[in-house]
Each structure stands twice: as C-alpha cells, then as structure tokens.
Amino acid sequence: MEKRFAKPLSALAAVLILAGIFSCKKNNPASEKKLNIVATVFPAYDWTRQIAGDSADTNISLLMKNGVDLHSFTPTTQDIIQISGCDILIYVGGESDKWIQDALKNMTNKNMVEINLMESLGSMAKEEETVEGMETDESGDGEDEIEYDEHVWLSVKNAELFCEKIESELSRMLPEHSETFRANLLQYKAQLENLDKEFEDACKNIPNGTMIFCDRFPFRYFTEDYNLKYYAAFLGCSAESEASFKTVAFLAKKIDELGAPEIFVLEKSDQKIAKTVIANTANKNMKIIALDSLQSTDADDIKNGKTYISAMKNNLEKLR
C-alpha cells in the first residue's frame, strides 16, 4: 500500500552542521536555560504541557503545528535545527518519522533524551491490517515487510502509558520539580481513566459493534481497545484519495446489511467518498459523522483551547 511519507531531506549534511551550532549546552554552568522539549505531534505536546504544568523551567514546542499530519510532513532546515537543540524529543517513531532517525544519527547533542512512542509500546504496537473491502495496492513488489499503525495516540489507554514515560523523564531531568510533575500526572491520569470508562460505555451502544469509515482509517488502536469491528475505504496511512467502484459498492452493501444509521469520516474530509457510498445504499438519508484523529491540529486550534482530552471528548459525544 502506498503511504504518504516525508520526502528525503536535501543537503541534510549541511543542515546538520548548522544544527550542531545550536546544540544544547545543558551542562555549561555559565548558561542556565530552560529544559527544551520538542514534540512532533499534538497529542504528545499536550500531554507534556499537562504534566509540566506551570513549571517555569520548561519550554515545550510543537513541531507539526501547521495542520499537516505526520504522513505528509516535510521538515525544514529550521525544524532540523529545532530538534537538534532540544533536551527531550518526543516523536511517534513509525515509518513517517524516518527522517528523524536519519537526522539524529549526525546530531552533536549526545545528551538529548528521545521518547519514541511506538518503541515505548513494545509488543503492544499493532501491525497495519487490511480488512475486507478495503482498497489495496495491486502493484506491490511482493515484499512482506511488517508495517505498524502509527496512530498510537488514539488509544486513551496508550496515552496513560505515554504520560508515565514523559513524567519519568521530566522528573529525572528536573528533580526539583518531580513532586509537582508526579502530582500533575496522577491528576491527568484520573481524567484519562474516566474518559476511557466513558468510551467503553458509549461503544457498547454502537449498532452491531461496527464502525464504517468512508475514508482513511487511523482508529485501529481505538477499535481494539473497545472490541469494535470496522470496515473502511483505506488504511490509516494510505496516500489513496479515490475509492474504486468495488470499494464503494462493498461499503454500501455492508451498510445495508448492518442497517448502519451513520457512517464516519475524518476531520476536514470533503466527504465525496461518503456521499458516493450513501448514494448507493437503500437509505439515502444517513448521517455522516466526522471524528477528529488529531492529525490536523494547528496553532489556531491550540490558541483556542483545544487539548487532547477536549478533542477526544468531542469524539465521545459524536459516538454517543
């Protein structure tokens, strides 16, 4: 399946030489500075904000703040410089983050702490799967390389694990604030646990325990958490944007079979595929519900108060 990856970095070596100039000098007593933390994706950025709280000793930055998701993100020279000069780098760690691994090989800041979310999951990381009716790449090269679903933040259970990891590193690097970080973590985890329970209750009422996505499907971790089945037009990381008639017909037939009252799309979807599917069903008045995958959150959303929990609660209300 074709996937949307960042393009290879041009003149990377020159960029890294420049980046080295900006590397952290954390152990230099003549230059006291804040703990610089860079998160590539919004959920990790927000988790870190919640745990750090009002600490004046941290500076937390979001790399992908222009509404471009990690699958199509192409780093700039300034992005490379930014991660080279941080103390903690938090990133997803999937195929779309290969550019980070290439960049880090040549970083001069040997004290940087990396939090790789997929690596933190270990054996709990889930392979991508192609379900019945989904578009597939017919021109595959026959390789059987395992690829993992990168949308790890859409599991509230995963979020709890990631927050523990972030708190551990913050407390280790700023021990004078460890009690505050721990208290913030416990308070935030209580909110996540409550949200998890609410999702569990809401998902019990989804008709046939099945979600039908007329779009890309990044919610595999979510559906696994709550024992839901799903059908979708594309994989979560797919570059495809046009569904074949075969896929449209399959989804329409499945909707009729299940008597599904609504279908799902992602935030900012043009809904073209969903509307085409509906036109081929017996029920022409179905609802189209857009769920937020938190992949296109931008600086304006953050300025307006969007958080991981507020976005997931919005999804919860739509599921209800």
XYZ file of C-alpha atoms in Angstrom, residues 23-266:
244
model
C 23.024 22.077 20.149
C 22.176 22.285 23.835
C 24.898 23.208 26.272
C 22.928 21.993 29.244
C 25.976 21.236 31.363
C 27.508 24.664 30.837
C 27.218 26.456 34.242
C 27.636 29.835 32.573
C 24.434 29.385 30.629
C 21.390 28.432 32.681
C 18.457 27.634 30.463
C 15.083 26.038 30.419
C 14.563 22.390 29.603
C 13.694 22.496 25.910
C 11.158 19.859 24.865
C 10.032 19.307 21.282
C 7.054 17.089 20.424
C 6.402 16.270 16.791
C 2.638 15.645 17.117
C -0.073 17.497 19.014
C -1.129 14.748 21.473
C 2.433 14.364 22.790
C 2.785 18.147 23.003
C -0.405 18.443 25.036
C 0.409 15.521 27.342
C 3.726 17.191 28.133
C 2.013 20.522 28.831
C -0.387 18.865 31.254
C 2.390 17.112 33.164
C 4.819 20.057 33.228
C 2.039 22.367 34.351
C 3.173 25.885 35.195
C 6.834 24.995 35.573
C 8.938 27.970 34.500
C 11.865 25.654 33.836
C 10.377 24.023 30.740
C 9.913 25.277 27.201
C 7.577 22.994 25.216
C 7.303 23.280 21.431
C 5.140 21.562 18.820
C 6.896 20.791 15.547
C 3.871 19.963 13.370
C 1.700 22.971 14.148
C 0.537 23.933 10.669
C -2.235 21.358 10.329
C -0.101 18.981 8.220
C -0.137 15.418 9.531
C 2.956 13.310 10.044
C 2.386 11.290 6.847
C 2.855 14.295 4.578
C 5.149 16.406 6.753
C 8.402 17.581 5.165
C 10.862 19.088 7.688
C 12.506 22.426 7.034
C 16.033 23.437 7.916
C 14.599 25.270 10.926
C 12.838 22.076 12.070
C 16.136 20.195 11.999
C 17.806 22.975 13.964
C 14.954 22.970 16.471
C 15.181 19.264 17.271
C 18.982 19.377 17.348
C 18.879 21.947 20.124
C 16.347 20.295 22.395
C 16.820 18.338 25.606
C 13.868 15.977 25.077
C 12.460 14.937 21.717
C 9.101 13.138 21.678
C 8.085 11.540 18.390
C 5.899 8.725 17.087
C 8.677 6.540 15.708
C 6.903 4.968 12.739
C 7.693 4.900 9.038
C 6.778 8.567 8.645
C 9.454 9.535 11.179
C 12.373 8.006 9.302
C 13.689 11.499 8.629
C 14.139 11.973 12.388
C 16.229 8.835 12.708
C 18.405 9.944 9.787
C 18.874 13.372 11.347
C 19.644 12.078 14.834
C 22.498 9.915 13.569
C 24.510 13.070 12.959
C 23.429 15.190 15.905
C 26.174 16.626 18.081
C 23.953 16.824 21.182
C 24.725 13.480 22.800
C 22.680 14.343 25.922
C 19.353 14.538 24.107
C 16.651 12.244 25.502
C 14.453 10.553 22.904
C 10.946 9.354 23.707
C 9.867 7.117 20.835
C 6.172 6.407 21.380
C 5.978 3.240 19.290
C 9.127 1.909 20.922
C 7.543 2.622 24.314
C 4.598 0.409 23.332
C 6.878 -2.529 22.626
C 4.868 -5.636 21.794
C 1.627 -3.654 22.119
C 2.343 -1.843 18.840
C -0.160 -3.064 16.249
C 0.587 -4.044 12.686
C -1.404 -2.390 9.933
C -4.184 -4.625 8.713
C -6.232 -4.717 5.539
C -9.832 -5.639 6.249
C -12.428 -6.935 3.813
C -13.456 -4.394 1.197
C -10.531 -2.035 1.782
C -8.541 -0.595 -1.122
C -5.221 -2.377 -1.588
C -2.148 -1.662 -3.677
C -2.302 -4.132 -6.544
C 1.208 -3.184 -7.698
C 3.044 -4.375 -4.611
C 6.594 -5.615 -5.020
C 5.965 -8.816 -3.110
C 7.938 -7.795 -0.040
C 6.496 -8.900 3.284
C 7.975 -6.165 5.467
C 5.827 -5.610 8.552
C 4.459 -2.074 8.892
C 2.922 -0.778 12.091
C -0.009 1.556 12.601
C 1.378 4.929 13.662
C -1.777 6.411 15.192
C -0.885 5.313 18.709
C -2.381 8.391 20.404
C -5.965 7.417 19.529
C -5.914 4.873 22.332
C -6.623 6.536 25.678
C -5.005 3.512 27.321
C -1.820 4.177 25.343
C -1.977 7.832 26.384
C -1.732 6.801 30.035
C 1.391 4.770 29.333
C 2.991 7.595 27.325
C 2.266 10.128 30.057
C 4.031 7.951 32.613
C 7.092 7.829 30.360
C 7.077 11.609 29.858
C 6.710 12.272 33.587
C 9.567 9.902 34.363
C 11.965 11.763 32.065
C 10.852 15.205 33.243
C 11.348 14.200 36.875
C 14.762 12.714 36.141
C 15.970 15.844 34.365
C 14.324 18.358 36.730
C 14.292 16.519 40.082
C 13.495 19.719 41.966
C 10.049 19.661 40.310
C 9.464 15.906 40.487
C 6.734 16.107 43.141
C 4.792 18.599 41.043
C 5.215 16.545 37.886
C 4.040 13.411 39.681
C 1.003 15.158 41.151
C 0.096 16.558 37.721
C 0.467 13.101 36.178
C -1.813 11.455 38.736
C -4.462 14.135 38.247
C -4.254 13.852 34.460
C -4.300 10.042 34.509
C -7.512 10.176 36.541
C -9.083 12.214 33.723
C -7.823 9.721 31.128
C -9.124 6.754 33.118
C -12.544 8.384 33.391
C -12.539 9.113 29.655
C -11.585 5.505 28.944
C -14.530 4.290 31.001
C -16.900 6.668 29.200
C -15.696 5.404 25.816
C -16.174 1.827 26.990
C -19.778 2.544 27.947
C -20.513 4.503 24.759
C -19.032 1.880 22.453
C -21.311 -0.806 23.883
C -24.185 1.041 22.211
C -22.681 1.268 18.716
C -25.059 -0.714 16.447
C -23.635 -4.162 15.669
C -20.409 -3.098 17.380
C -19.205 -1.961 13.952
C -17.894 1.340 12.560
C -17.940 2.048 8.826
C -15.378 4.608 7.663
C -15.721 6.023 4.155
C -12.236 7.453 4.480
C -8.775 6.560 5.703
C -8.915 4.627 8.980
C -6.481 5.685 11.727
C -8.612 4.364 14.608
C -7.328 0.806 14.817
C -5.907 1.217 18.350
C -9.233 2.729 19.403
C -11.357 -0.087 17.982
C -9.070 -2.716 19.517
C -9.479 -1.069 22.942
C -13.272 -1.339 22.823
C -13.713 -4.569 20.854
C -15.239 -2.884 17.820
C -15.251 -4.165 14.257
C -14.720 -1.831 11.334
C -14.816 -1.502 7.582
C -13.015 1.306 5.772
C -12.052 2.587 2.359
C -8.301 2.908 3.054
C -5.581 2.161 5.571
C -4.854 4.965 8.037
C -1.558 5.864 6.373
C -2.718 5.391 2.806
C -1.958 8.004 0.152
C -5.082 6.982 -1.774
C -7.818 9.585 -2.145
C -10.124 7.966 -4.708
C -12.037 4.791 -3.958
C -12.763 2.256 -6.679
C -16.319 1.293 -7.577
C -15.630 -2.092 -5.994
C -14.835 -0.483 -2.647
C -17.794 1.907 -2.844
C -20.145 -0.963 -3.676
C -18.783 -3.116 -0.852
C -19.230 -0.372 1.761
C -22.738 0.424 0.505
C -23.730 -3.238 0.679
C -22.239 -3.597 4.163
C -24.176 -0.550 5.368
C -27.418 -2.061 4.073
C -26.639 -5.443 5.634
C -25.925 -3.929 9.041
C -28.619 -1.266 8.877
C -25.981 1.243 9.976
C -27.585 4.584 10.939
C -24.460 6.627 10.213
C -21.027 6.451 8.616
C -17.784 8.056 9.652
C -15.157 10.260 8.024
C -12.113 12.148 9.318
